[in-house]
Short mmCIF file of C-alpha atoms and ligand atoms in Angstrom, two decimals:
data_model
loop_
_atom_site.label_atom_id
_atom_site.label_comp_id
_atom_site.label_asym_id
_atom_site.label_seq_id
_atom_site.Cartn_x
_atom_site.Cartn_y
_atom_site.Cartn_z
CA MET M 28 -74.34 191.74 186.05
CA LEU M 29 -72.10 192.60 183.11
CA ARG M 30 -74.32 195.64 182.52
CA LEU M 31 -72.72 197.15 185.62
CA PHE M 32 -69.59 197.82 183.61
CA ARG M 33 -71.20 199.20 180.50
CA ARG M 34 -70.37 202.73 179.51
CA LYS M 35 -71.78 204.98 176.85
CA LYS M 36 -68.72 205.41 174.71
CA HIS M 37 -66.34 202.67 173.66
CA PRO M 38 -62.69 203.48 174.29
CA THR M 39 -60.41 203.78 171.29
CA LEU M 40 -56.73 203.44 170.56
CA SER M 41 -56.70 207.09 169.58
CA GLN M 42 -58.01 208.00 173.03
CA GLY M 43 -55.21 205.97 174.59
CA LEU M 44 -52.65 207.96 172.62
CA PHE M 45 -54.01 211.26 173.90
CA LYS M 46 -51.03 212.14 176.08
CA THR M 47 -48.48 211.24 173.44
CA ARG M 48 -50.36 213.32 170.89
CA LEU M 49 -50.64 216.23 173.25
CA SER M 50 -46.91 216.78 173.15
CA LEU M 51 -46.65 216.22 169.41
CA LYS M 52 -49.64 218.01 167.97
CA GLU M 53 -48.45 221.58 168.30
CA GLN M 54 -45.01 220.73 166.96
CA LEU M 55 -46.55 218.94 163.99
CA LYS M 56 -48.82 221.87 163.28
CA VAL M 57 -45.89 224.28 163.33
CA PHE M 58 -44.01 221.88 161.10
CA LEU M 59 -46.80 221.71 158.52
CA LYS M 60 -47.57 225.43 158.63
CA LYS M 61 -44.20 226.22 157.13
CA GLY M 62 -45.51 224.71 153.89
CA LYS M 63 -42.44 224.21 151.76
CA VAL M 64 -39.68 221.65 152.15
CA ASP M 65 -36.50 223.44 153.30
CA VAL M 66 -33.12 222.59 154.80
CA ASP M 67 -34.50 222.38 158.37
CA ILE M 68 -37.20 219.85 157.64
CA LEU M 69 -35.35 216.70 158.70
CA THR M 70 -34.05 218.21 161.93
CA GLU M 71 -37.58 219.32 162.83
CA LEU M 72 -39.03 215.88 162.14
CA GLU M 73 -36.24 214.20 164.04
CA GLU M 74 -37.12 216.24 167.13
CA ILE M 75 -40.77 215.31 166.82
CA LEU M 76 -40.05 211.58 166.61
CA ILE M 77 -37.62 211.65 169.52
CA LEU M 78 -40.21 213.54 171.55
CA ALA M 79 -42.69 210.70 170.99
CA ASP M 80 -40.03 208.20 172.15
CA VAL M 81 -39.84 206.53 168.75
CA GLY M 82 -36.20 205.81 169.56
CA VAL M 83 -32.94 206.89 167.97
CA LYS M 84 -32.43 203.89 165.69
CA ILE M 85 -35.81 204.05 163.98
CA THR M 86 -35.72 207.85 163.85
CA MET M 87 -32.39 207.76 162.02
CA GLU M 88 -33.61 205.12 159.57
CA VAL M 89 -36.80 207.06 158.89
CA MET M 90 -34.82 210.25 158.33
CA ALA M 91 -32.60 208.49 155.78
CA SER M 92 -35.62 207.12 153.95
CA LEU M 93 -37.37 210.52 153.95
CA LYS M 94 -34.24 212.18 152.61
CA ASP M 95 -34.26 209.70 149.70
CA SER M 96 -37.97 210.30 149.08
CA ILE M 97 -37.55 214.07 149.07
CA VAL M 98 -34.78 213.80 146.47
CA ASN M 99 -36.07 210.90 144.35
CA LYS M 100 -39.74 211.82 144.35
CA GLY M 101 -39.01 215.54 144.25
CA LEU M 102 -41.24 216.32 147.26
CA LYS M 103 -41.76 220.05 147.52
CA GLN M 104 -44.44 220.38 150.21
CA ARG M 105 -44.21 219.43 153.87
CA GLU M 106 -47.65 217.88 153.63
CA GLU M 107 -46.20 215.33 151.17
CA VAL M 108 -43.30 214.56 153.52
CA TYR M 109 -45.75 214.16 156.40
CA ARG M 110 -47.68 211.54 154.39
CA GLU M 111 -44.44 209.82 153.46
CA LEU M 112 -43.45 209.80 157.14
CA LYS M 113 -46.58 207.90 158.12
CA GLY M 114 -45.86 205.25 155.47
CA ALA M 115 -42.23 204.97 156.55
CA LEU M 116 -43.18 204.47 160.20
CA LYS M 117 -45.75 201.78 159.39
CA ASN M 118 -42.95 199.73 157.85
CA PHE M 119 -41.40 199.29 161.28
CA LEU M 120 -44.46 197.62 162.75
CA SER M 121 -44.75 193.85 162.81
CA ASN M 122 -46.49 192.00 159.97
CA SER M 123 -47.46 189.09 162.25
CA PRO M 124 -51.17 188.55 162.84
CA ARG M 125 -52.58 190.52 165.73
CA THR M 126 -55.65 188.45 166.35
CA LEU M 127 -55.66 186.37 169.51
CA SER M 128 -55.40 182.63 169.08
CA ILE M 129 -58.75 181.38 170.39
CA SER M 130 -59.48 178.47 168.07
CA HIS M 131 -58.43 175.83 170.61
CA SER M 132 -60.73 174.63 173.31
CA PRO M 133 -59.68 175.56 175.89
CA ALA M 134 -57.57 178.40 174.54
CA VAL M 135 -54.91 179.00 177.17
CA PHE M 136 -53.46 182.46 177.84
CA LEU M 137 -50.43 183.07 180.03
CA PHE M 138 -49.87 186.66 181.18
CA VAL M 139 -46.30 187.61 182.07
CA GLY M 140 -44.28 190.73 182.76
CA VAL M 141 -42.34 192.74 185.31
CA ASN M 142 -43.95 193.99 188.52
CA GLY M 143 -46.90 196.30 188.30
CA THR M 144 -47.15 196.57 184.52
CA GLY M 145 -50.88 195.77 184.43
CA LYS M 146 -50.96 191.98 184.00
CA THR M 147 -53.86 191.20 186.31
CA THR M 148 -55.96 194.15 185.14
CA SER M 149 -55.37 193.32 181.47
CA LEU M 150 -56.25 189.68 182.13
CA ALA M 151 -59.52 190.76 183.79
CA LYS M 152 -60.34 193.10 180.90
CA LEU M 153 -59.82 190.30 178.42
CA ALA M 154 -61.88 187.89 180.53
CA TYR M 155 -64.66 190.47 180.48
CA ARG M 156 -64.44 190.74 176.70
CA PHE M 157 -64.58 186.96 176.25
CA LYS M 158 -67.47 186.67 178.69
CA LYS M 159 -69.37 189.34 176.79
CA GLU M 160 -68.82 187.32 173.61
CA GLY M 161 -70.56 184.41 175.29
CA LYS M 162 -67.46 182.33 175.97
CA LYS M 163 -66.95 180.14 179.01
CA VAL M 164 -64.05 181.68 180.91
CA LEU M 165 -61.84 180.44 183.75
CA LEU M 166 -59.12 182.35 185.60
CA ALA M 167 -56.06 180.93 187.34
CA ALA M 168 -54.19 182.64 190.16
CA GLY M 169 -50.61 181.85 189.13
CA ASP M 170 -49.36 184.72 191.31
CA THR M 171 -49.02 182.95 194.65
CA PHE M 172 -46.27 185.33 195.69
CA ARG M 173 -47.42 188.96 196.06
CA ALA M 174 -49.51 189.76 199.11
CA GLY M 175 -53.04 190.53 197.98
CA ALA M 176 -52.65 188.97 194.53
CA LEU M 177 -55.07 186.09 195.22
CA GLU M 178 -57.68 188.45 196.64
CA GLN M 179 -57.26 190.78 193.66
CA LEU M 180 -57.96 187.99 191.17
CA ASN M 181 -60.81 186.61 193.28
CA HIS M 182 -62.33 190.05 193.32
CA TRP M 183 -62.25 190.16 189.51
CA GLY M 184 -63.67 186.66 189.35
CA ASP M 185 -66.59 187.74 191.56
CA ARG M 186 -67.24 190.89 189.56
CA LEU M 187 -67.17 189.00 186.28
CA GLY M 188 -68.98 185.93 187.51
CA VAL M 189 -66.04 183.73 186.53
CA ASP M 190 -64.42 180.94 188.59
CA VAL M 191 -60.85 181.26 189.79
CA ILE M 192 -58.53 178.29 190.30
CA ARG M 193 -56.22 179.11 193.18
CA HIS M 194 -53.83 177.58 195.69
CA ASP M 195 -52.53 179.17 198.86
CA TYR M 196 -49.80 181.78 199.06
CA GLY M 197 -46.35 180.28 198.64
CA GLY M 198 -47.72 177.48 196.47
CA ASP M 199 -46.11 176.31 193.24
CA SER M 200 -47.43 178.40 190.35
CA ALA M 201 -46.84 175.52 187.93
CA ALA M 202 -49.13 173.33 190.07
CA VAL M 203 -51.82 176.04 189.86
CA ALA M 204 -51.41 176.08 186.09
CA TYR M 205 -51.65 172.28 185.96
CA ASP M 206 -54.85 172.23 187.99
CA ALA M 207 -56.32 175.08 185.97
CA VAL M 208 -55.72 173.44 182.59
CA THR M 209 -57.09 170.15 183.89
CA ALA M 210 -60.18 171.92 185.23
CA ALA M 211 -60.61 173.90 182.01
CA ARG M 212 -60.61 170.67 179.99
CA SER M 213 -63.06 168.85 182.20
CA ARG M 214 -65.43 171.84 182.47
CA GLY M 215 -65.54 172.56 178.75
CA ILE M 216 -64.00 176.01 179.17
CA ASP M 217 -63.37 178.14 176.05
CA CYS M 218 -60.74 180.49 177.45
CA LEU M 219 -58.41 179.95 180.40
CA LEU M 220 -56.51 183.04 181.49
CA ILE M 221 -53.54 182.43 183.78
CA ASP M 222 -52.09 185.25 185.89
CA THR M 223 -48.45 185.18 187.01
CA ALA M 224 -46.40 187.10 189.56
CA GLY M 225 -44.47 190.14 188.37
CA ARG M 226 -40.78 189.40 188.01
CA LEU M 227 -37.58 191.08 186.97
CA GLN M 228 -36.36 189.72 183.67
CA THR M 229 -32.85 189.43 185.10
CA LYS M 230 -33.84 186.98 187.86
CA VAL M 231 -33.05 183.73 186.15
CA ASN M 232 -34.74 181.49 188.74
CA LEU M 233 -38.00 183.40 188.37
CA MET M 234 -37.78 183.29 184.60
CA GLU M 235 -37.16 179.54 184.81
CA GLU M 236 -40.36 179.31 186.85
CA LEU M 237 -42.28 180.77 183.90
CA LYS M 238 -40.67 178.24 181.59
CA LYS M 239 -41.73 175.49 183.97
CA MET M 240 -45.32 176.78 184.01
CA SER M 241 -45.36 176.76 180.25
CA ARG M 242 -43.94 173.22 180.14
CA VAL M 243 -46.43 171.87 182.65
CA ILE M 244 -49.33 173.40 180.73
CA ALA M 245 -48.10 171.78 177.52
CA LYS M 246 -47.97 168.41 179.26
CA VAL M 247 -51.70 168.54 179.92
CA LEU M 248 -52.53 170.25 176.67
CA PRO M 249 -50.00 169.96 173.83
CA GLN M 250 -49.44 173.28 172.00
CA ALA M 251 -50.71 175.24 175.00
CA PRO M 252 -50.30 177.95 176.20
CA HIS M 253 -51.63 179.25 172.90
CA GLU M 254 -50.90 182.84 173.82
CA LYS M 255 -47.94 183.90 175.90
CA ILE M 256 -48.58 187.55 176.45
CA LEU M 257 -46.09 190.06 177.76
CA VAL M 258 -47.83 192.95 179.47
CA VAL M 259 -45.78 196.07 179.00
CA ASP M 260 -46.22 199.34 180.90
CA ALA M 261 -46.43 202.02 178.20
CA THR M 262 -45.01 204.65 180.52
CA PHE M 263 -41.65 202.79 180.50
CA GLY M 264 -41.11 203.72 176.85
CA GLN M 265 -37.84 202.46 175.40
CA ASN M 266 -36.91 200.82 178.72
CA SER M 267 -39.32 198.01 177.97
CA ILE M 268 -37.23 196.75 175.06
CA SER M 269 -34.51 195.08 177.11
CA GLN M 270 -37.15 193.60 179.44
CA GLY M 271 -39.16 192.26 176.55
CA LYS M 272 -36.15 190.68 174.89
CA LEU M 273 -35.38 188.53 177.93
CA PHE M 274 -38.98 187.44 178.41
CA HIS M 275 -39.07 186.49 174.74
CA GLU M 276 -35.82 184.53 175.08
CA PHE M 277 -37.23 182.51 177.96
CA ILE M 278 -40.75 181.74 176.90
CA ASP M 279 -41.12 182.64 173.24
CA LEU M 280 -43.85 185.27 173.45
CA THR M 281 -46.79 185.29 171.02
CA GLY M 282 -47.96 188.84 171.67
CA MET M 283 -47.90 191.92 173.83
CA VAL M 284 -50.45 194.02 175.65
CA LEU M 285 -49.44 197.64 176.00
CA ALA M 286 -51.06 198.66 179.27
CA LYS M 287 -51.43 202.23 180.59
CA LEU M 288 -51.14 203.77 177.15
CA ASP M 289 -53.53 206.45 178.40
CA GLY M 290 -51.01 207.53 181.04
CA SER M 291 -48.03 207.63 178.73
CA ALA M 292 -46.55 210.35 176.54
CA LYS M 293 -44.22 207.75 175.09
CA GLY M 294 -46.60 205.98 172.71
CA GLY M 295 -44.00 206.14 169.95
CA ALA M 296 -41.95 203.47 171.72
CA ILE M 297 -44.26 200.76 170.34
CA LEU M 298 -42.39 201.05 167.05
CA SER M 299 -39.01 200.12 168.57
CA LEU M 300 -40.54 197.57 170.89
CA GLU M 301 -42.13 195.61 168.06
CA ASN M 302 -39.22 196.12 165.75
CA GLU M 303 -36.64 194.88 168.25
CA LEU M 304 -38.67 191.95 169.57
CA GLY M 305 -40.50 190.88 166.42
CA VAL M 306 -43.54 190.26 168.62
CA PRO M 307 -46.82 192.02 167.75
CA VAL M 308 -48.72 194.27 170.15
CA LYS M 309 -52.19 192.72 170.08
CA LEU M 310 -54.03 194.84 172.62
CA ALA M 311 -53.66 198.16 174.38
CA GLY M 312 -54.89 199.20 177.81
CA VAL M 313 -56.36 202.69 177.63
CA GLY M 314 -57.71 203.18 181.14
CA GLU M 315 -58.40 201.47 184.45
CA GLY M 316 -61.96 200.46 183.58
CA ILE M 317 -62.91 196.93 182.62
CA GLU M 318 -63.80 197.98 179.08
CA ASP M 319 -60.60 199.93 178.55
CA LEU M 320 -58.87 197.36 176.38
CA VAL M 321 -58.68 197.88 172.63
CA ASP M 322 -57.33 195.98 169.66
CA PHE M 323 -54.10 197.33 168.33
CA ASP M 324 -54.49 198.38 164.73
CA PRO M 325 -51.21 199.54 163.11
CA GLY M 326 -52.86 201.97 160.67
CA GLU M 327 -54.99 203.54 163.37
CA TYR M 328 -51.94 203.73 165.61
CA ILE M 329 -49.77 205.69 163.17
CA ASP M 330 -52.65 207.95 162.15
CA SER M 331 -53.53 208.71 165.78
CA LEU M 332 -49.90 209.19 166.80
CA LEU M 333 -49.33 211.79 164.12
CA SER M 334 -52.79 213.30 164.06
CA ILE M 335 -53.08 217.07 164.15
CA ASP M 336 -56.84 217.18 164.74
N1 GTP L 27 -54.55 204.16 183.52
C1 GTP L 27 -54.38 202.85 183.42
N2 GTP L 27 -54.08 202.13 184.50
C2 GTP L 27 -53.90 200.79 184.35
C3 GTP L 27 -54.04 200.15 183.09
N3 GTP L 27 -53.80 198.83 183.27
C4 GTP L 27 -53.54 198.66 184.58
N4 GTP L 27 -53.60 199.84 185.24
C5 GTP L 27 -53.36 200.09 186.68
O1 GTP L 27 -52.04 199.71 187.00
C6 GTP L 27 -51.98 199.24 188.34
C7 GTP L 27 -51.27 197.89 188.38
O2 GTP L 27 -52.10 196.95 187.71
P1 GTP L 27 -52.04 195.38 187.96
O3 GTP L 27 -52.94 194.78 186.96
O4 GTP L 27 -52.27 195.05 189.39
O5 GTP L 27 -50.53 195.10 187.59
P2 GTP L 27 -49.74 193.70 187.68
O6 GTP L 27 -48.79 193.68 186.55
O7 GTP L 27 -50.70 192.59 187.80
O8 GTP L 27 -48.95 193.93 189.04
P3 GTP L 27 -48.16 192.79 189.89
O9 GTP L 27 -49.02 191.59 189.95
O10 GTP L 27 -47.93 193.43 191.23
O11 GTP L 27 -46.86 192.54 189.17
C8 GTP L 27 -53.40 199.20 188.83
O12 GTP L 27 -53.63 200.34 189.61
C9 GTP L 27 -54.24 199.24 187.57
O13 GTP L 27 -55.50 199.83 187.75
C10 GTP L 27 -54.36 200.96 181.95
O14 GTP L 27 -54.48 200.51 180.81
N5 GTP L 27 -54.51 202.30 182.17
MG1 MG L 28 -50.83 191.04 189.20
#
């Protein structure tokens, strides 16, 4: 059954950054072609970083550090500055581990985020990955609010051959979570993935509901949920920062999934997002297919972002 989803080529982070790179590549080439370091170099680089939605704050800090490097290290060639730029940008990415916490049994994952960011799809992609690794997976339909949400998750459950714990529409999402964790324990499940309804970070009552879900889960299983994942829509760019901050305030996130990276020309925003939140991006969605979920590797990210190939 899982063979149905198999494709020839595995997706990559670099592939997901295609659109962002498209707008940068030509500018970077022009930048490098000029060869020598001159008075315009920092202005040119600044434009490139802003174009990738790296954000003003980080761009300014990187410019200051490059200026120092050019003077102190006596950089004469643009190629050298370009290498220095990659190093400088990497420093803004989080040092926290990016591996998912799956050592507990069951390992409980809570997916949260604003409406339509890609929560349910990312959850299904991760369930598929776990299933492929031979793990026992269970899904929970914590979105009892949006019309069609239960059917959407059921559909994924059917396709993946994974059970879904669900209540009716209008039900209490914390009660779904409670039942799901209880079921996961009694069935010897390895990974329980809990979906939630999309919500605006400014709606305090809805944010409190997430807190309650988290609390109820911990009552059944202390230390759970082991991963509280914010799913961010990569096309939002810098706008995701304020959203992310509030989600983090309410439920203390452990990681982020950057969904729809393939559709975004704003891949540079990951730098500000991580830097401002202090929460690592662990996975990236690079397409609508079930296999289009990749690990986020900081080195690969910077290299792909600034690649001229
Ligand atoms: N291109 C692309 N599309 C994606 C990706 N992830 C999700 N999508 C699409 O985004 C749309 C919304 O995805 P959902 O997973 O339903 O989003 P959600 O956050 O669960 O939405 P709500 O439950 O309504 O808040 C769907 O059409 C998905 O196919 C991705 O990585 N790349
Ligand atoms: Mg959903």
